[in-house]
Short mmCIF file of N, CA and C in Angstrom, two decimals:
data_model
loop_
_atom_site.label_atom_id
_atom_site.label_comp_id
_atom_site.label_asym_id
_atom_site.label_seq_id
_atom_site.Cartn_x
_atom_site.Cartn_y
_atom_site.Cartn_z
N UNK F 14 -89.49 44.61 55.53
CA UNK F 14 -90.08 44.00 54.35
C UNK F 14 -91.24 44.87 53.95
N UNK F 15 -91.02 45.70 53.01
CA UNK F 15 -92.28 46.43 52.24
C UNK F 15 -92.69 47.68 53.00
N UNK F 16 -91.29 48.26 54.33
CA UNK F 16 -91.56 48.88 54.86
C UNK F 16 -91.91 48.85 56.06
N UNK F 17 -91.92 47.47 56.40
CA UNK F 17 -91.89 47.06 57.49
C UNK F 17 -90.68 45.92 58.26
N UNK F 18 -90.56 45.72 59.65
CA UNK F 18 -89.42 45.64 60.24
C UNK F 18 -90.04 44.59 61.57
N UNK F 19 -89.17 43.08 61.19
CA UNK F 19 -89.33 42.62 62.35
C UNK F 19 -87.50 42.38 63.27
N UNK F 20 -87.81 42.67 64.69
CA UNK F 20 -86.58 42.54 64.73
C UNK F 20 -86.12 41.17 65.02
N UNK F 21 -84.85 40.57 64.68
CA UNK F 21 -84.32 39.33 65.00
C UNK F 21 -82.81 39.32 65.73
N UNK F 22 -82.63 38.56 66.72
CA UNK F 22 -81.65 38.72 67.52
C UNK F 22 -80.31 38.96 67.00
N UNK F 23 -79.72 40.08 67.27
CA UNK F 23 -78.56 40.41 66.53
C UNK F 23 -77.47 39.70 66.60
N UNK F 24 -77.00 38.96 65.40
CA UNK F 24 -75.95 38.14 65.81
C UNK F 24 -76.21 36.33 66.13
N UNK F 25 -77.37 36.19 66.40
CA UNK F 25 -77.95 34.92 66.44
C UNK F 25 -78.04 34.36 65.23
N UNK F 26 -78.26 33.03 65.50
CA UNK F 26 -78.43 32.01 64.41
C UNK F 26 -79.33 32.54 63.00
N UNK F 27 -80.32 33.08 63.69
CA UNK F 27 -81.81 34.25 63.01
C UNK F 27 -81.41 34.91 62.11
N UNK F 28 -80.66 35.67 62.72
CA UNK F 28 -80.32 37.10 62.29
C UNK F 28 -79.06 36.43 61.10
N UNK F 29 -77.66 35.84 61.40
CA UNK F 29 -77.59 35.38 60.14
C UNK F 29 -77.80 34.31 59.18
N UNK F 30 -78.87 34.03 58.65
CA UNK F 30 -79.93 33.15 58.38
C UNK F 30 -80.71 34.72 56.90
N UNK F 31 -81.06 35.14 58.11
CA UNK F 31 -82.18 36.19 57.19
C UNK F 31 -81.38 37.45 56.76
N UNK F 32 -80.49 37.32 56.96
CA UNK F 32 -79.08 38.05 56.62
C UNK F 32 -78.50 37.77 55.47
N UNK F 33 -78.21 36.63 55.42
CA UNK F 33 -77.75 35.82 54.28
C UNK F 33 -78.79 35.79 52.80
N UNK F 34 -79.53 35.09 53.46
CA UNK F 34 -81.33 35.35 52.28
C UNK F 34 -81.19 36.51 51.96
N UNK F 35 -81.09 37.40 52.49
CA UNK F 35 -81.46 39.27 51.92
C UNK F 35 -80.43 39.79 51.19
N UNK F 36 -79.42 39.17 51.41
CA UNK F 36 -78.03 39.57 50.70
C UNK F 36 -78.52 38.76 48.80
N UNK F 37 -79.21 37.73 48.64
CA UNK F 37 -79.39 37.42 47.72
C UNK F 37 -81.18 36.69 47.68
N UNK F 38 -81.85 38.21 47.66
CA UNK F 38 -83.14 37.68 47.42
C UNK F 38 -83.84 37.45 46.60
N UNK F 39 -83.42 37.16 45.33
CA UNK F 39 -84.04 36.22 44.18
C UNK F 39 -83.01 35.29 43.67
N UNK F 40 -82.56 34.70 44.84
CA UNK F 40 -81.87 33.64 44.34
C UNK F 40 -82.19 32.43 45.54
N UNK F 41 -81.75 31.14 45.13
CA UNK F 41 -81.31 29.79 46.26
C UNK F 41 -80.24 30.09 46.79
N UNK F 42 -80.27 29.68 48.40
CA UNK F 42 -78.82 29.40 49.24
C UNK F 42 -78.91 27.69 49.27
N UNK F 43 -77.87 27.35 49.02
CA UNK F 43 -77.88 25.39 49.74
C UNK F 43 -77.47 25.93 50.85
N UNK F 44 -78.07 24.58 51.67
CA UNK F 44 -77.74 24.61 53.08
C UNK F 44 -76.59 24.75 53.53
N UNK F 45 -75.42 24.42 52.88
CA UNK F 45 -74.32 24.33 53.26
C UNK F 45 -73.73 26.04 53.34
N UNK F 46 -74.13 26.90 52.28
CA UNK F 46 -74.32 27.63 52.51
C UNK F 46 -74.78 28.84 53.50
N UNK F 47 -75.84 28.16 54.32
CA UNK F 47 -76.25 29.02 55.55
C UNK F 47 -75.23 28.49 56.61
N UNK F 48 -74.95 27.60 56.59
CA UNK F 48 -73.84 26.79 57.97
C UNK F 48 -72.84 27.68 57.43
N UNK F 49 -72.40 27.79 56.47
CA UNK F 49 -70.90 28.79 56.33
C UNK F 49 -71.57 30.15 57.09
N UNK F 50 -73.20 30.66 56.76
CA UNK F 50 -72.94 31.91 57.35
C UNK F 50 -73.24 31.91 58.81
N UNK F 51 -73.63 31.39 59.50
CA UNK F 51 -73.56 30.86 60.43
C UNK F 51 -72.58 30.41 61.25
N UNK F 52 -71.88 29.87 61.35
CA UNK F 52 -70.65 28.94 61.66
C UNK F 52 -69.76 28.23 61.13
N UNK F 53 -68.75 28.86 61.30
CA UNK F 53 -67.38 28.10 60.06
C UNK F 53 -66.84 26.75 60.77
N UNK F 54 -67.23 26.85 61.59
CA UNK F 54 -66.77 25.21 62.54
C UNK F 54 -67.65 24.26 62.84
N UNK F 55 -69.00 24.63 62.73
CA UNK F 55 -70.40 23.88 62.73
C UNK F 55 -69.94 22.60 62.42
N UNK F 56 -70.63 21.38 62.98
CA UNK F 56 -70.45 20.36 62.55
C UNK F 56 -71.76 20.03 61.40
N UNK F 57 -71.37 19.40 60.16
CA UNK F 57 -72.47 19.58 59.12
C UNK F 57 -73.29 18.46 59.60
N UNK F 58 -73.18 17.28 60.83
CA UNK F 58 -73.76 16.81 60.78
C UNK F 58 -75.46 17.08 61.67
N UNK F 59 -75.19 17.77 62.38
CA UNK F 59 -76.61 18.44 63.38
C UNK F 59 -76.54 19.94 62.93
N UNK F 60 -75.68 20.89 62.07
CA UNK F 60 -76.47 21.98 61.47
C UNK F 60 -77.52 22.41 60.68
N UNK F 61 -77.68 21.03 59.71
CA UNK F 61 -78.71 21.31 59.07
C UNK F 61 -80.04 21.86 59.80
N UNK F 62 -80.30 20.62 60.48
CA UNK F 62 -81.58 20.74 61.60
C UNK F 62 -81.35 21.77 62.25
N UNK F 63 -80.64 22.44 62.63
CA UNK F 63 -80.88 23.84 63.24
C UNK F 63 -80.51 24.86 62.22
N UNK F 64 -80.11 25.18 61.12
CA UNK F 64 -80.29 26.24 59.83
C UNK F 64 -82.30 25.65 59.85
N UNK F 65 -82.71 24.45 59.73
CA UNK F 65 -83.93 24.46 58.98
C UNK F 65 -85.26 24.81 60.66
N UNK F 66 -85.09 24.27 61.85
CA UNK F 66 -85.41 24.79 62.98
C UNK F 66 -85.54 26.57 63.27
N UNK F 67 -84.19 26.98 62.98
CA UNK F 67 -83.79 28.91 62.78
C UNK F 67 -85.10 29.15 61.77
N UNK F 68 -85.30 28.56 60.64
CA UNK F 68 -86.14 28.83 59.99
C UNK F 68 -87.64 28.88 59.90
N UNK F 69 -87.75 28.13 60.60
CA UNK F 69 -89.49 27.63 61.11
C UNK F 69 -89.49 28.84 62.77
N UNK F 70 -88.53 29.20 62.96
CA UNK F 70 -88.43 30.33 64.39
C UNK F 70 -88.98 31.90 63.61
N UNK F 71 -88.01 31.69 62.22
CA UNK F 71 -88.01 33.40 61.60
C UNK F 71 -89.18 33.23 60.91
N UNK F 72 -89.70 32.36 60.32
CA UNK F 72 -91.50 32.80 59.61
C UNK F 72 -92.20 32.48 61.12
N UNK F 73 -92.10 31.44 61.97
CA UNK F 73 -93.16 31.76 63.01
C UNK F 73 -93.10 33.68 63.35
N UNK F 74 -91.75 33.86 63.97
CA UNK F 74 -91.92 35.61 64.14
C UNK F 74 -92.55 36.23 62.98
N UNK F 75 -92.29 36.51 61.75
CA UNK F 75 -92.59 37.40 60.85
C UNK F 75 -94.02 37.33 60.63
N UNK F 76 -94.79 35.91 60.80
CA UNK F 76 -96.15 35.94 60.57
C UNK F 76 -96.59 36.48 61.75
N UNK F 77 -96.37 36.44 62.92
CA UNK F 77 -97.08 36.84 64.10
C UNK F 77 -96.96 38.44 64.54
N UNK F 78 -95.66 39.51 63.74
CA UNK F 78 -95.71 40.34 63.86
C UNK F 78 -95.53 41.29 62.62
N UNK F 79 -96.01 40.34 61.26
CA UNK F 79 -96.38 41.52 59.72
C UNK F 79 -97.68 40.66 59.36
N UNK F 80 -97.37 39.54 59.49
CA UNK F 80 -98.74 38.88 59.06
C UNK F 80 -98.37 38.13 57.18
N UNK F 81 -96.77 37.94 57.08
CA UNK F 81 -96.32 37.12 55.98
C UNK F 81 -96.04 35.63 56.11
N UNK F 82 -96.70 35.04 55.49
CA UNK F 82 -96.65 33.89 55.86
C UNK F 82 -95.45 32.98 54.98
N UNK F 83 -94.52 31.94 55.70
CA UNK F 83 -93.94 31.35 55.27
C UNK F 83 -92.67 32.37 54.25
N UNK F 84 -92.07 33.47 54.63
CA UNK F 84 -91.09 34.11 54.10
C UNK F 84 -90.18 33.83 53.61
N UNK F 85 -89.80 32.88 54.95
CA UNK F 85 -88.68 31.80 54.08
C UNK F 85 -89.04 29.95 53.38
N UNK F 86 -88.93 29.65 52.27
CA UNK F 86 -89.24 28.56 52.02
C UNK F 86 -88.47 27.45 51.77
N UNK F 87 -88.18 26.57 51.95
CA UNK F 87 -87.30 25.63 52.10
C UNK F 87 -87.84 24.25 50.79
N UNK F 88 -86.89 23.84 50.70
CA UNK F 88 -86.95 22.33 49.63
C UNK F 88 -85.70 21.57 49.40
N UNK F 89 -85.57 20.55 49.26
CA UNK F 89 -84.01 19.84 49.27
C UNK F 89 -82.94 20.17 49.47
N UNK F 90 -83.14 20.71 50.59
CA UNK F 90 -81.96 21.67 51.71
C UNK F 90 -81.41 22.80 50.72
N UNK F 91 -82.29 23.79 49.73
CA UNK F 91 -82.21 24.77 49.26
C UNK F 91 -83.67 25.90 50.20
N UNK F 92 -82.75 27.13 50.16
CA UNK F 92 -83.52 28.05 51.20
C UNK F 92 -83.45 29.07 50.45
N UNK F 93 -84.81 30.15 50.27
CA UNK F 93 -85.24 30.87 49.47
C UNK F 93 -86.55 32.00 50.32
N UNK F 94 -86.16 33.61 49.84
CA UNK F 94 -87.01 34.36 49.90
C UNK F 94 -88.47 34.10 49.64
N UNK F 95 -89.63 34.04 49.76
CA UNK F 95 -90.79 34.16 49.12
C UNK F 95 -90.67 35.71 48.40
N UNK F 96 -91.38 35.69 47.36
CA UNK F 96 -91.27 36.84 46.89
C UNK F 96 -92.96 37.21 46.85
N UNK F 97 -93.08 38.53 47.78
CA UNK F 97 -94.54 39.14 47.64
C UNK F 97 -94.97 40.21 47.01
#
């Protein structure tokens, strides 16, 4: 981000999460959306909470090692880039 690089576990929940976001970063994903990238068999009923959990994991990392706060932002199970 801006030249800088945090790493996130390859292949983990994380990684496609912020994978997905970057593929379309000025736009909304719905949640249902990240569970597809994530897991095609997920049950929709306990994925949410862990797509929105993954998320509060990837801004805790990114603030503690670029110093961006809240990267990813969340609202009525729509998930979105911050743009800096």
């Amino acid at each position: 981000w801006g030249g800088k690089e945090c790493a996130l576990p390859f292949k983990k929940i994380e990684y496609c999460i912020a994978e997905a976001l970057f593929e379309k970063p000025d736009g909304k994903l719905v949640e249902n959306d990240l569970i597809a990238a994530t897991d095609m068999i997920a049950d929709k009923a306990d994925s949410g909470r862990r797509i929105y959990d993954a998320m509060q994991r990837i801004n805790k990392k990114v603030q503690a090692e670029l110093g961006i706060e809240k990267l990813i932002q969340y609202s009525n199970s729509h998930y979105w880039i911050t743009k800096i």
